[in-house]
Short mmCIF file of C-alpha atoms in Angstrom, two decimals:
data_model
loop_
_atom_site.label_atom_id
_atom_site.label_comp_id
_atom_site.label_asym_id
_atom_site.label_seq_id
_atom_site.Cartn_x
_atom_site.Cartn_y
_atom_site.Cartn_z
CA MET K 641 145.20 61.76 152.58
CA ALA K 642 145.98 64.18 155.40
CA LYS K 643 142.75 65.68 157.77
CA ILE K 644 143.38 69.89 157.36
CA LEU K 645 142.01 72.13 159.50
CA VAL K 646 141.36 75.21 157.40
CA THR K 647 140.17 78.60 159.34
CA GLY K 648 138.66 81.89 157.65
CA VAL K 649 137.21 78.92 154.68
CA ALA K 650 134.50 81.71 154.60
CA GLY K 651 137.25 83.65 152.96
CA PHE K 652 138.81 84.34 150.08
CA ILE K 653 142.06 82.23 150.30
CA GLY K 654 140.49 79.70 152.51
CA PHE K 655 138.41 78.63 150.17
CA TYR K 656 140.05 78.67 147.27
CA VAL K 657 143.19 76.54 149.43
CA SER K 658 139.71 74.33 150.61
CA ARG K 659 138.98 73.88 147.72
CA LEU K 660 142.05 72.69 146.23
CA LEU K 661 143.16 70.61 149.53
CA LEU K 662 138.88 68.51 148.41
CA ALA K 663 140.32 68.23 144.36
CA ARG K 664 143.17 66.08 145.26
CA GLY K 665 141.72 64.12 148.24
CA ASP K 666 142.11 65.70 151.04
CA GLU K 667 140.05 66.26 154.26
CA VAL K 668 138.87 69.36 154.96
CA VAL K 669 137.21 70.75 158.05
CA GLY K 670 136.54 73.92 157.53
CA LEU K 671 136.13 76.77 160.29
CA ASP K 672 135.22 80.52 159.89
CA ASN K 673 132.92 83.32 162.30
CA ILE K 674 130.74 84.21 159.62
CA ASN K 675 131.64 88.47 160.65
CA ASP K 676 130.04 91.62 158.35
CA TYR K 677 133.79 92.65 158.30
CA TYR K 678 132.41 92.68 154.98
CA ASP K 679 128.80 91.15 153.31
CA VAL K 680 127.88 87.68 154.64
CA ASN K 681 126.48 87.09 151.43
CA LEU K 682 129.98 86.39 149.09
CA LYS K 683 130.83 84.27 152.00
CA TYR K 684 127.86 82.16 152.11
CA ALA K 685 128.16 82.05 148.32
CA ARG K 686 132.14 81.00 148.57
CA LEU K 687 130.66 78.18 150.92
CA ALA K 688 127.89 77.41 148.90
CA GLN K 689 130.42 75.86 146.22
CA LEU K 690 132.48 73.31 149.27
CA GLU K 691 128.95 72.43 150.04
CA GLY K 692 128.27 68.36 149.50
CA MET K 693 132.70 67.66 148.03
CA PRO K 694 133.52 64.53 149.33
CA ASN K 695 135.84 64.93 152.71
CA TYR K 696 134.47 68.68 153.40
CA ARG K 697 132.73 69.26 156.70
CA PHE K 698 131.39 73.26 157.77
CA ILE K 699 131.94 74.37 161.90
CA LYS K 700 131.04 78.15 163.00
CA LEU K 701 133.02 78.94 165.13
CA ASP K 702 135.19 81.37 166.41
CA LEU K 703 138.62 81.73 167.48
CA ALA K 704 138.63 83.22 170.10
CA ASP K 705 136.32 80.75 171.28
CA ALA K 706 139.34 79.29 174.24
CA VAL K 707 137.01 76.29 175.75
CA GLY K 708 135.52 75.91 171.58
CA MET K 709 138.15 75.76 170.09
CA ALA K 710 139.69 73.63 172.82
CA ASP K 711 137.66 71.03 171.98
CA LEU K 712 137.47 71.03 168.31
CA PHE K 713 140.95 70.33 168.51
CA ALA K 714 140.84 67.35 170.77
CA THR K 715 137.66 65.92 169.39
CA GLU K 716 139.02 66.06 165.57
CA LYS K 717 142.76 65.26 165.56
CA PHE K 718 143.75 67.38 162.72
CA ASP K 719 147.42 66.32 160.57
CA ASN K 720 148.02 69.68 159.88
CA VAL K 721 146.39 73.11 159.68
CA ILE K 722 146.64 76.10 157.97
CA ASN K 723 145.31 79.26 159.52
CA LEU K 724 143.86 82.07 157.50
CA ALA K 725 141.03 83.22 159.60
CA ALA K 726 141.59 86.34 160.60
CA GLN K 727 140.61 90.58 161.09
CA ALA K 728 141.56 91.61 157.71
CA GLY K 729 142.46 95.68 156.15
CA VAL K 730 145.15 97.80 157.44
CA ARG K 731 142.72 101.00 157.20
CA TYR K 732 140.01 98.95 159.79
CA SER K 733 142.55 98.36 162.35
CA LEU K 734 142.72 102.26 163.28
CA VAL K 735 138.38 102.51 164.25
CA ASN K 736 138.86 99.09 165.22
CA PRO K 737 141.97 97.78 167.27
CA GLN K 738 140.29 95.82 169.45
CA ALA K 739 139.10 92.91 166.95
CA TYR K 740 142.55 93.09 166.06
CA ILE K 741 143.05 91.79 169.12
CA SER K 742 140.58 89.10 169.68
CA SER K 743 141.12 87.61 166.04
CA ASN K 744 144.49 87.96 165.35
CA VAL K 745 146.31 87.72 169.43
CA ILE K 746 144.10 85.53 171.32
CA GLY K 747 143.00 83.40 168.60
CA PHE K 748 146.09 82.40 166.96
CA THR K 749 146.57 81.80 170.68
CA ASN K 750 143.83 79.17 170.86
CA ILE K 751 145.17 77.72 166.90
CA LEU K 752 148.92 77.08 168.56
CA GLU K 753 147.49 75.91 171.80
CA GLY K 754 145.65 73.63 170.10
CA CYS K 755 148.14 72.09 167.06
CA ARG K 756 150.33 71.75 170.62
CA HIS K 757 148.29 69.75 172.26
CA ASN K 758 146.68 67.87 169.92
CA GLN K 759 150.48 66.47 167.72
CA VAL K 760 149.27 68.19 164.08
CA LYS K 761 152.09 67.69 162.63
CA HIS K 762 152.49 71.27 161.15
CA LEU K 763 151.09 74.52 160.81
CA VAL K 764 151.17 77.25 158.39
CA TYR K 765 149.76 80.34 158.80
CA ALA K 766 148.68 83.77 157.57
CA SER K 767 151.11 86.78 158.07
CA SER K 768 151.02 89.93 155.56
CA SER K 769 153.42 92.39 153.45
CA SER K 770 152.02 94.45 156.39
CA VAL K 771 154.78 93.70 158.30
CA TYR K 772 157.83 95.23 156.18
CA GLY K 773 156.07 98.86 157.58
CA LEU K 774 158.70 101.44 156.43
CA ASN K 775 161.26 99.45 155.76
CA SER K 776 162.09 101.06 152.17
CA THR K 777 164.17 97.71 150.33
CA MET K 778 163.01 96.82 147.37
CA PRO K 779 162.52 93.69 147.52
CA PHE K 780 161.51 93.00 150.14
CA SER K 781 163.05 89.53 151.53
CA THR K 782 162.52 87.49 154.80
CA LYS K 783 165.98 87.97 155.78
CA HIS K 784 165.23 92.00 156.50
CA ASN K 785 164.39 93.30 159.55
CA VAL K 786 161.37 93.53 160.10
CA ASP K 787 160.66 95.76 163.80
CA HIS K 788 158.37 98.84 161.96
CA PRO K 789 155.00 98.77 161.33
CA VAL K 790 152.55 101.44 160.44
CA SER K 791 149.31 99.61 161.22
CA LEU K 792 147.98 97.64 163.98
CA TYR K 793 146.82 95.18 161.72
CA ALA K 794 150.64 94.71 160.27
CA ALA K 795 151.87 94.57 164.13
CA SER K 796 148.95 91.96 164.59
CA LYS K 797 150.68 89.85 161.95
CA LYS K 798 153.99 90.11 163.24
CA ALA K 799 153.22 89.24 166.84
CA ASN K 800 152.00 86.09 165.03
CA GLU K 801 155.15 85.11 163.84
CA LEU K 802 156.69 86.24 166.99
CA MET K 803 154.56 83.74 168.68
CA ALA K 804 154.88 80.73 165.52
CA HIS K 805 158.63 80.39 167.07
CA THR K 806 157.76 80.64 170.39
CA TYR K 807 155.71 77.45 169.96
CA SER K 808 158.50 75.84 167.25
CA HIS K 809 161.44 76.77 170.16
CA LEU K 810 159.49 75.58 173.25
CA PHE K 811 157.63 72.60 171.95
CA SER K 812 158.88 71.43 168.29
CA LEU K 813 155.48 72.88 166.53
CA PRO K 814 156.69 73.01 163.24
CA THR K 815 155.63 76.18 162.23
CA THR K 816 155.52 77.76 158.93
CA GLY K 817 154.19 82.08 158.29
CA LEU K 818 153.80 83.14 154.75
CA ARG K 819 153.85 86.92 154.07
CA PHE K 820 150.68 87.07 151.44
CA PHE K 821 151.19 90.35 148.97
CA THR K 822 148.26 91.69 147.40
CA VAL K 823 146.08 89.17 146.70
CA TYR K 824 143.38 89.18 143.98
CA GLY K 825 140.74 87.13 141.64
CA PRO K 826 137.38 85.89 141.22
CA TRP K 827 135.45 85.49 144.23
CA GLY K 828 137.89 88.32 146.08
CA ARG K 829 137.23 90.70 148.98
CA PRO K 830 134.90 94.12 147.99
CA ASP K 831 137.63 95.82 150.59
CA MET K 832 140.42 95.88 148.61
CA ALA K 833 141.21 97.96 145.74
CA PRO K 834 140.55 95.28 142.37
CA PHE K 835 137.09 94.80 143.26
CA LEU K 836 137.01 98.60 144.59
CA PHE K 837 137.81 99.94 141.14
CA THR K 838 135.90 97.20 139.74
CA LYS K 839 132.64 98.44 141.31
CA ALA K 840 133.13 101.96 140.19
CA ILE K 841 134.10 101.89 137.09
CA LEU K 842 131.43 99.67 135.56
CA GLU K 843 129.44 101.63 137.73
CA SER K 844 130.59 104.88 135.93
CA LYS K 845 131.28 106.19 139.52
CA PRO K 846 134.64 107.62 140.63
CA ILE K 847 137.72 105.40 142.13
CA ASN K 848 139.94 107.22 145.30
CA VAL K 849 143.76 106.38 144.07
CA PHE K 850 146.38 106.92 146.51
CA ASN K 851 149.26 108.91 147.11
CA TYR K 852 148.01 110.33 143.94
CA GLY K 853 149.03 107.08 141.85
CA LYS K 854 152.92 106.77 143.18
CA MET K 855 152.31 103.18 144.47
CA GLU K 856 153.40 100.58 142.83
CA ARG K 857 151.43 96.84 144.46
CA ASP K 858 152.60 93.17 144.73
CA PHE K 859 149.15 92.00 142.49
CA THR K 860 149.67 87.62 143.61
CA TYR K 861 146.69 85.52 141.54
CA ILE K 862 144.64 83.58 143.60
CA ASP K 863 145.19 80.26 141.89
CA ASP K 864 148.96 80.70 142.41
CA ILE K 865 147.97 81.89 145.82
CA ALA K 866 146.51 78.93 146.59
CA GLU K 867 148.69 76.17 145.14
CA GLY K 868 152.17 77.61 147.21
CA VAL K 869 149.92 77.68 150.61
CA VAL K 870 149.45 73.76 149.54
CA LYS K 871 152.96 72.81 148.92
CA VAL K 872 154.47 74.73 151.77
CA MET K 873 152.24 72.99 153.43
CA ASP K 874 153.59 70.04 152.12
CA ARG K 875 157.40 70.48 152.99
CA ILE K 876 156.76 70.36 157.20
CA ALA K 877 159.29 73.38 158.73
CA ALA K 878 162.08 71.71 159.93
CA SER K 879 165.19 73.39 162.01
CA ASP K 880 167.99 74.99 159.52
CA SER K 881 171.14 73.25 160.33
CA ILE K 882 173.06 76.43 159.74
CA TRP K 883 171.71 79.00 161.38
CA ASP K 884 173.93 80.71 163.51
CA SER K 885 172.78 82.41 166.67
CA THR K 886 175.24 85.02 166.60
CA ASN K 887 174.17 86.35 162.98
CA PRO K 888 170.11 84.65 162.88
CA ASP K 889 168.78 84.90 160.16
CA PRO K 890 165.09 85.82 160.58
CA SER K 891 163.33 83.89 157.80
CA GLY K 892 164.26 80.42 160.17
CA SER K 893 165.14 78.79 163.02
CA SER K 894 167.61 76.26 165.22
CA ALA K 895 163.18 75.36 165.96
CA PRO K 896 161.52 73.87 163.16
CA TYR K 897 160.26 77.75 161.79
CA LYS K 898 159.54 79.35 158.93
CA ILE K 899 158.64 82.43 157.24
CA TYR K 900 157.81 83.00 153.19
CA ASN K 901 156.60 86.00 151.30
CA ILE K 902 154.81 84.25 148.97
CA GLY K 903 154.29 86.69 146.16
CA ASN K 904 154.22 87.39 141.56
CA ASN K 905 157.89 88.69 142.80
CA ASN K 906 156.39 91.56 139.81
CA PRO K 907 155.82 95.42 141.36
CA VAL K 908 153.69 97.03 139.09
CA ARG K 909 152.43 100.55 139.32
CA LEU K 910 148.85 101.39 139.82
CA MET K 911 148.28 103.28 137.12
CA ASP K 912 148.86 100.19 134.58
CA PHE K 913 146.98 98.16 137.49
CA ILE K 914 143.09 100.82 136.89
CA GLN K 915 144.44 100.55 133.47
CA ALA K 916 143.79 96.99 133.02
CA ILE K 917 140.63 97.15 134.52
CA GLU K 918 140.20 100.00 131.79
CA ASN K 919 140.62 97.28 129.66
CA ALA K 920 138.86 94.35 130.99
CA THR K 921 135.82 96.50 131.45
CA GLY K 922 136.36 98.66 128.41
CA MET K 923 135.33 101.24 130.28
CA GLU K 924 137.89 104.52 131.53
CA ALA K 925 137.85 105.23 135.00
CA ILE K 926 136.77 108.64 136.66
CA LYS K 927 140.65 108.73 138.86
CA ASN K 928 140.11 110.86 142.10
CA TYR K 929 143.69 111.46 143.30
CA LEU K 930 144.20 111.87 146.96
CA PRO K 931 147.27 112.14 149.25
CA MET K 932 148.66 108.60 151.55
CA GLN K 933 146.21 107.18 153.50
CA PRO K 934 147.83 106.64 157.21
CA GLY K 935 148.64 102.66 157.59
CA ASP K 936 149.83 102.70 153.88
CA VAL K 937 153.30 101.97 152.32
CA PRO K 938 154.20 103.43 148.65
CA ALA K 939 155.22 100.06 147.05
CA THR K 940 155.08 95.58 147.77
CA TYR K 941 157.40 93.94 145.73
CA ALA K 942 158.41 90.76 147.05
CA ASN K 943 161.74 88.74 147.36
CA ILE K 944 160.66 84.97 146.47
CA ASP K 945 163.56 83.23 146.52
CA ASP K 946 163.50 81.55 149.63
CA LEU K 947 159.50 79.67 148.49
CA MET K 948 161.44 79.03 144.68
CA HIS K 949 163.88 77.43 145.32
CA ASP K 950 162.57 74.72 148.34
CA THR K 951 158.78 74.71 146.71
CA ASN K 952 159.53 74.86 142.85
CA PHE K 953 156.93 77.06 143.17
CA LYS K 954 156.21 80.43 140.88
CA PRO K 955 153.24 82.71 140.52
CA ARG K 956 153.00 82.47 137.24
CA LYS K 957 149.44 84.93 136.11
CA SER K 958 149.65 88.24 134.32
CA VAL K 959 147.03 91.43 136.55
CA GLN K 960 146.73 91.82 132.97
CA ASP K 961 145.15 87.89 132.71
CA GLY K 962 143.92 88.05 136.02
CA MET K 963 142.35 91.22 136.11
CA LYS K 964 140.05 90.27 132.71
CA GLU K 965 139.11 87.15 134.52
CA PHE K 966 137.82 89.15 137.65
CA VAL K 967 136.00 91.06 135.93
CA ASP K 968 134.65 88.64 133.49
CA TRP K 969 133.45 87.14 137.44
CA TYR K 970 132.41 90.21 139.01
CA ARG K 971 129.73 90.75 135.49
CA ALA K 972 128.73 87.07 136.45
CA TYR K 973 128.23 87.35 139.57
CA TYR K 974 126.43 91.21 139.91
CA HIS K 975 124.79 90.40 136.66
CA VAL K 976 126.25 93.72 135.34
#
């Protein structure tokens, strides 16, 4: 049994990862600041599912609180840390950039410092497929250059990867970054397309279809994501014995540092995704076609060869089955 800090425990991925860790017998300290970026009632409802589970405790704390974070690490002495807390959202980063610096940069610095000073064995942290930015080579590979982000959110996630490498190099802290690809499923985020589309369709309201529907996303079901995160945590990052500084592989290092894509490896056209929701709800969407939004990209597609090779992990859930489960949850949770 390991003692694990899961930040963002009231969030979508943090909730599922914590539940999976607890089910297998690990001790989980869940941390969250319960910010109001989206409905806090959903966050508290997730937390209620974890309350009373053996070996689980919740702590309300902001990652940007340097003193509070230092005290937490010094007191608890975690074996591993899974950092899933962050200010999320591409479009919101155009409106409130300071929130991304506070949580994703300052907060992540406090995570790194806590791990450095308290002999944490492995730090696993959330990056994002958004780091690929202007890169249009498909599928996205961790071997690709990611120096052209198109949103501050993406830039903050790329910064996390660079910061983690520095700590891996200077302090031999094993770190693994996970570039998530469009995670969806029951208990999902209300600001994401699966939730927004389902809500609008059930209420017979129009949905906004950006880039006139000419979009593709590598939708990845939440149970698959949680399994992948735990498998990665169990495989502590190590230095790459064949890493070549004259031809550096961005996904590894001479330091104990690793980057993986974690996606479904199967992009779905936006119009097919909408069709899956229509099938699950039994209702036709009213579509409002719009141009591409600033900070957005037309397609995402994850190359997960390294992840499969190193962890024997591969997502299994189809979008058709996954969206049926999401719609069933949505109807039950909101009584519609």
